[in-house]
C-alpha positions as MATLAB code, in Angstrom:
seq = 'MFCLPPQAQGGLRLHSKHGDCDPSGAGRLDGRVSPGRPRTTVRVARLIVCLDGTWNSAAPPPGVEPTNGLQIVRRVAPVAPDGLVQTVLYEPGLGVDGLGSHFAAYPGWGLSRILRRAYARLAETWAPGDELFLIGVSRGAFLCQNLAHWLDWGGLPQNASAAEIDQRFELLLRADASALAALPSRRPVPIRFLGAFDTVAALGLPLAGLRRLTRPVAPQLGNRLPANVAVARHALAVEEDREPFRPEIWTPPSAPGQSVEQLWLPGGHADVCGGFGRRELSDYALLWMMAEAERAGLAFDPLRRDDGLRPDPSVAPSPATGVNHLMRRVHRRPLRTWPETERLDPAAAGRGPAAKLPTLAK';
ca = [
     -23.777  -28.002  -38.055;
     -20.351  -28.078  -39.148;
     -17.659  -30.337  -39.617;
     -15.905  -32.141  -36.728;
     -12.157  -31.021  -36.581;
     -10.017  -33.800  -38.395;
      -8.089  -35.189  -34.987;
     -12.171  -35.582  -33.979;
     -13.262  -37.360  -37.170;
     -11.200  -40.628  -37.186;
     -11.659  -40.803  -40.850;
     -15.497  -39.739  -40.978;
     -16.374  -37.637  -43.606;
     -19.231  -35.221  -42.130;
     -21.244  -32.839  -43.595;
     -20.897  -29.030  -42.310;
     -23.383  -25.823  -42.834;
     -20.709  -24.404  -45.207;
     -20.957  -27.860  -47.497;
     -19.656  -31.190  -46.962;
     -16.656  -32.063  -45.177;
     -14.106  -34.668  -46.214;
     -10.436  -35.079  -44.780;
      -9.651  -37.036  -47.535;
     -10.447  -34.336  -50.055;
     -12.372  -37.253  -51.764;
     -15.132  -34.842  -52.595;
     -19.306  -35.299  -51.679;
     -20.700  -38.429  -50.337;
     -24.130  -38.711  -51.969;
     -25.714  -38.635  -55.403;
     -28.106  -36.143  -54.798;
     -27.679  -32.725  -56.431;
     -27.676  -29.359  -54.611;
     -27.104  -25.934  -56.138;
     -23.426  -25.831  -56.747;
     -22.495  -29.293  -55.795;
     -21.076  -31.768  -58.151;
     -22.768  -35.397  -58.458;
     -21.160  -38.062  -57.711;
     -21.937  -41.800  -57.443;
     -21.832  -42.813  -53.769;
     -25.230  -42.348  -51.737;
     -25.546  -41.268  -48.087;
     -27.587  -44.012  -46.791;
     -27.565  -43.805  -43.010;
     -27.784  -40.399  -40.993;
     -26.454  -39.841  -37.435;
     -27.633  -36.572  -36.159;
     -26.029  -35.691  -32.845;
     -27.208  -32.343  -30.803;
     -24.761  -32.052  -28.159;
     -25.391  -30.473  -24.683;
     -24.766  -27.041  -23.104;
     -21.679  -25.715  -23.435;
     -20.068  -28.895  -25.274;
     -18.604  -28.824  -28.628;
     -16.365  -30.771  -30.767;
     -12.994  -29.475  -29.485;
     -13.331  -29.547  -25.722;
     -11.043  -27.204  -23.774;
      -8.298  -28.576  -21.512;
      -9.889  -31.003  -18.704;
     -13.296  -31.411  -20.020;
     -13.734  -34.697  -21.735;
     -16.163  -35.132  -24.932;
     -19.828  -35.952  -24.486;
     -21.060  -39.242  -25.097;
     -22.987  -38.163  -27.914;
     -19.645  -36.667  -29.503;
     -18.042  -40.177  -28.280;
     -20.666  -42.135  -30.448;
     -20.209  -39.838  -33.486;
     -16.262  -40.429  -33.238;
     -16.719  -43.944  -33.355;
     -19.272  -44.468  -35.921;
     -17.475  -46.318  -39.079;
     -17.663  -44.369  -42.418;
     -18.911  -47.239  -44.331;
     -20.825  -50.128  -42.498;
     -20.678  -53.907  -43.221;
     -23.678  -53.909  -45.169;
     -22.270  -51.334  -47.649;
     -24.278  -48.161  -46.365;
     -22.382  -45.002  -46.135;
     -22.743  -43.876  -42.937;
     -22.547  -39.617  -42.476;
     -22.549  -37.599  -39.038;
     -24.199  -34.143  -38.817;
     -23.125  -32.655  -35.262;
     -24.516  -29.683  -33.656;
     -22.509  -28.293  -30.876;
     -24.437  -27.130  -27.350;
     -25.573  -23.787  -26.154;
     -22.872  -21.805  -25.243;
     -19.883  -22.149  -27.165;
     -19.992  -19.016  -29.348;
     -18.683  -16.751  -26.831;
     -18.990  -14.599  -23.494;
     -22.572  -13.534  -24.395;
     -24.042  -17.021  -25.333;
     -22.370  -18.555  -22.525;
     -24.431  -16.929  -20.160;
     -27.692  -16.957  -22.183;
     -27.087  -20.813  -22.425;
     -28.155  -20.742  -18.606;
     -31.753  -20.086  -19.214;
     -31.642  -21.819  -22.665;
     -31.992  -18.894  -25.318;
     -30.955  -20.285  -28.471;
     -32.663  -23.429  -28.770;
     -34.487  -22.692  -31.419;
     -31.536  -21.335  -33.782;
     -29.957  -25.157  -33.004;
     -33.515  -26.708  -33.970;
     -33.620  -24.456  -37.446;
     -29.994  -25.385  -38.406;
     -30.887  -29.082  -37.735;
     -33.934  -29.223  -39.555;
     -32.419  -27.536  -42.483;
     -29.603  -29.648  -42.830;
     -31.600  -32.443  -42.698;
     -33.951  -31.203  -45.682;
     -30.630  -30.406  -47.817;
     -29.179  -34.010  -46.749;
     -31.792  -36.687  -46.058;
     -33.829  -38.638  -49.158;
     -36.335  -41.251  -49.296;
     -35.056  -44.519  -47.867;
     -32.028  -43.102  -45.646;
     -31.582  -44.542  -42.343;
     -32.052  -41.659  -39.605;
     -30.231  -41.927  -36.241;
     -30.899  -39.111  -33.634;
     -28.381  -38.767  -30.492;
     -28.521  -36.225  -28.059;
     -27.013  -35.077  -24.830;
     -29.015  -33.493  -22.329;
     -30.667  -30.492  -23.275;
     -29.629  -31.717  -26.922;
     -31.532  -34.823  -26.315;
     -34.506  -32.584  -25.623;
     -34.137  -30.919  -28.907;
     -33.841  -34.244  -30.839;
     -37.088  -35.212  -29.479;
     -38.964  -32.002  -30.504;
     -37.026  -32.910  -33.843;
     -38.295  -36.235  -33.859;
     -41.760  -34.821  -33.407;
     -41.178  -31.909  -36.232;
     -40.169  -34.631  -38.655;
     -43.263  -36.681  -37.733;
     -45.851  -33.663  -38.058;
     -44.254  -31.604  -41.098;
     -41.877  -34.256  -42.725;
     -39.082  -32.576  -44.663;
     -39.441  -30.236  -48.061;
     -37.976  -31.271  -51.031;
     -35.884  -28.766  -52.810;
     -36.812  -26.025  -50.169;
     -35.464  -22.371  -50.498;
     -34.354  -20.552  -47.265;
     -37.494  -18.649  -47.133;
     -39.545  -22.095  -47.391;
     -37.587  -23.590  -44.425;
     -38.243  -20.319  -42.505;
     -42.197  -20.276  -43.134;
     -41.933  -24.436  -42.136;
     -40.231  -23.740  -39.327;
     -42.436  -21.172  -37.684;
     -45.424  -23.361  -38.074;
     -42.975  -26.286  -36.628;
     -42.476  -23.778  -33.618;
     -46.362  -22.990  -33.275;
     -46.953  -26.799  -33.372;
     -49.503  -25.970  -36.125;
     -50.312  -29.537  -37.358;
     -53.144  -28.610  -39.570;
     -51.015  -26.054  -41.719;
     -48.176  -28.561  -41.955;
     -50.184  -31.100  -42.874;
     -51.671  -29.011  -45.665;
     -48.239  -28.149  -46.782;
     -46.674  -29.306  -50.650;
     -43.902  -31.385  -50.870;
     -44.283  -32.943  -47.482;
     -41.907  -36.038  -47.209;
     -42.929  -38.340  -44.162;
     -39.368  -39.113  -42.420;
     -39.044  -42.571  -40.157;
     -36.477  -42.721  -37.405;
     -34.795  -45.645  -37.152;
     -33.215  -44.755  -33.713;
     -33.437  -42.016  -30.972;
     -30.753  -42.184  -28.190;
     -31.026  -39.833  -25.479;
     -28.717  -39.160  -22.562;
     -30.522  -37.812  -19.850;
     -32.926  -35.585  -21.064;
     -33.949  -32.040  -19.647;
     -35.231  -29.040  -20.738;
     -34.161  -26.353  -17.711;
     -35.795  -23.326  -19.753;
     -35.670  -20.103  -17.811;
     -33.436  -19.096  -14.855;
     -33.674  -21.607  -12.007;
     -34.542  -18.711   -9.424;
     -37.712  -18.070   -7.482;
     -39.768  -15.697   -9.973;
     -37.544  -15.512  -12.931;
     -37.941  -18.845  -14.371;
     -41.442  -17.667  -16.205;
     -39.956  -14.390  -17.220;
     -36.535  -15.556  -18.609;
     -38.080  -19.044  -20.471;
     -36.944  -18.997  -24.175;
     -39.188  -19.554  -27.107;
     -38.670  -23.164  -27.485;
     -41.271  -26.404  -28.634;
     -43.437  -28.009  -25.395;
     -44.325  -30.901  -27.301;
     -45.018  -33.277  -24.243;
     -42.866  -36.264  -23.465;
     -44.863  -39.093  -25.557;
     -42.475  -40.247  -28.468;
     -44.184  -39.619  -32.082;
     -44.901  -42.531  -33.998;
     -42.255  -42.519  -36.543;
     -39.494  -43.509  -34.216;
     -39.094  -47.233  -34.241;
     -36.343  -47.742  -31.607;
     -35.941  -45.277  -28.560;
     -33.378  -45.572  -25.916;
     -32.851  -43.025  -22.854;
     -30.028  -43.199  -20.391;
     -31.325  -41.663  -16.798;
     -28.954  -40.426  -14.028;
     -30.473  -42.229  -10.897;
     -27.938  -39.791   -8.309;
     -29.113  -36.594   -9.640;
     -31.237  -34.482   -7.526;
     -30.947  -30.697   -8.823;
     -34.146  -29.104   -9.961;
     -32.637  -27.714  -13.219;
     -31.738  -31.353  -14.420;
     -35.062  -32.866  -13.685;
     -35.617  -35.734  -16.067;
     -37.912  -35.758  -19.160;
     -39.442  -38.923  -18.724;
     -40.835  -40.516  -22.031;
     -44.402  -41.508  -21.763;
     -45.450  -45.219  -22.533;
     -45.143  -45.863  -26.532;
     -47.445  -44.770  -28.621;
     -47.302  -46.910  -31.945;
     -47.565  -50.304  -32.274;
     -44.286  -52.075  -32.173;
     -42.364  -48.970  -31.078;
     -39.267  -50.088  -28.737;
     -38.771  -47.772  -25.942;
     -36.413  -48.573  -23.107;
     -35.356  -45.775  -20.061;
     -32.311  -47.512  -18.166;
     -31.855  -45.782  -14.710;
     -27.677  -45.877  -14.465;
     -25.403  -44.712  -11.715;
     -24.220  -41.724  -11.486;
     -25.486  -37.599  -11.703;
     -26.518  -36.192  -14.837;
     -23.015  -34.918  -15.780;
     -21.770  -38.645  -15.170;
     -24.309  -40.160  -17.633;
     -24.035  -37.308  -20.013;
     -19.991  -37.222  -20.222;
     -18.135  -34.112  -20.424;
     -17.983  -33.172  -17.213;
     -18.565  -36.179  -14.798;
     -16.838  -38.907  -13.706;
     -15.180  -40.709  -16.904;
     -15.892  -44.463  -15.416;
     -19.404  -43.722  -15.305;
     -19.949  -41.627  -18.547;
     -17.961  -45.047  -20.348;
     -20.695  -47.370  -18.648;
     -23.508  -45.337  -19.896;
     -22.036  -44.830  -23.204;
     -21.299  -48.621  -23.874;
     -24.967  -49.529  -23.251;
     -25.862  -46.884  -25.635;
     -23.830  -47.545  -28.314;
     -24.937  -51.621  -27.751;
     -28.595  -50.236  -28.299;
     -27.764  -48.271  -31.315;
     -25.870  -51.244  -32.700;
     -28.771  -53.698  -32.428;
     -30.826  -50.920  -34.434;
     -28.264  -50.993  -37.305;
     -25.461  -48.555  -36.620;
     -21.917  -49.501  -37.338;
     -18.662  -48.824  -35.350;
     -15.290  -48.824  -36.720;
     -13.961  -51.909  -34.953;
     -10.530  -50.222  -34.418;
     -12.213  -47.367  -32.480;
     -15.275  -48.872  -30.898;
     -13.752  -49.399  -27.423;
     -10.756  -47.416  -27.522;
      -9.956  -45.898  -24.558;
     -12.807  -46.593  -22.579;
     -12.509  -47.269  -19.176;
     -16.015  -48.315  -17.453;
     -16.578  -48.563  -13.910;
     -20.216  -48.288  -12.520;
     -18.996  -48.786   -8.856;
     -17.195  -45.525   -8.697;
     -19.020  -42.605   -6.679;
     -20.952  -39.779   -8.754;
     -19.111  -36.343   -9.534;
     -19.585  -33.971   -6.867;
     -21.460  -30.627   -7.475;
     -19.024  -27.566   -7.468;
     -19.555  -23.840   -7.736;
     -23.070  -22.320   -8.701;
     -24.217  -26.437   -9.127;
     -23.592  -27.103   -5.543;
     -26.288  -24.816   -4.486;
     -29.031  -26.558   -6.639;
     -28.325  -29.703   -4.412;
     -31.048  -31.815   -2.765;
     -34.018  -29.699   -4.768;
     -35.492  -32.303   -6.555;
     -35.090  -36.084   -6.650;
     -35.408  -38.424   -9.442;
     -39.219  -39.737  -10.365;
     -38.417  -43.326  -10.530;
     -41.241  -45.634  -11.714;
     -42.752  -42.882  -13.400;
     -43.693  -45.197  -16.285;
     -42.632  -48.446  -15.124;
     -43.257  -50.435  -18.594;
     -40.597  -48.595  -20.205;
     -38.268  -48.256  -17.203;
     -35.327  -50.185  -16.037;
     -33.003  -50.019  -13.072;
     -29.246  -50.977  -14.140;
     -27.956  -53.611  -11.703;
     -25.210  -51.385  -10.740;
     -27.666  -48.515  -10.085;
     -29.340  -50.635   -7.338;
     -28.992  -49.258   -4.042;
     -28.074  -45.741   -4.839;
     -29.896  -42.933   -4.532;
     -33.386  -42.956   -4.839;
     -33.239  -46.381   -6.418;
     -32.251  -47.765   -2.809;
     -36.197  -47.587   -1.814;
     -37.394  -49.197   -5.488;
     -35.497  -52.518   -6.080;
     -38.299  -53.914   -8.153;
     -37.024  -51.927  -11.066;
     -33.894  -54.011  -11.497;
     -36.189  -57.370  -12.543;
];
């Protein structure tokens, strides 16, 4: 995790792997004590964890828009109307650390490192009573789903050393539920909201005979949401048909009272996730997700909430170019996999495979 640059923060105080970042210089946000950190009186009460998509960071290069995950955390109010301090923990996607990592991002190498950083930072920051919001984009959404499972199984340790975090992480990576249940200082972690933009795993190179050989070590926990998630919302791209972008569609709710909705939206993968797609379509998906997060309790800065957004769901999806063009028409989106949680946005009716399934709009 690191601090977003000042131009991206909009006044937010953000936690960093190097300490707590505060552009105003006012110091720490919470009243919990960590080694070498002073105690103050304001307590973090709402944490927003954003795991971004592949090749996406807090400082997009020229010609690349912020992803919808970054758009959300940039618009979060530092303090909500209910008085709760809202703190963002942001993790960039794979492939932003140099040329080598750029190519390693294709098969997904490095996903486990991102998960470990997110888990360790939460162990440092979260305290019982805090509300937790997870926002993920593409592969980052896949990681958020796995992080939710891990928090359900193993909770978070209290005052853990780096060695203890590593030990717990290895158990989580192996999905050793019995060993995790026996660990001391296991604090259960409820998740108030999980917001996912077109979840994909895309593990291994999408080439015949190489996918299995190049698949990274990453958790495979299935698509049933854990019981610790109260509200889950999934924005799905109805016009995406490339095999590497096959969506990880959630199965029906597994816990009583769990609220799950998966909305098929116009556009391809990049259009729904933001960053590389049509801004009009990504803004449309963004506004839906922001409204759902607000209903779950997240507060946005009223001066920044809709600033610069220009949603238009009628525009055509972004074209695939370069290597992406070679992946076209390999896969069709599996609409109506679990119709009790899926819904077709009216603007997506008649687009892509949705043209054959109008009943989803009801």
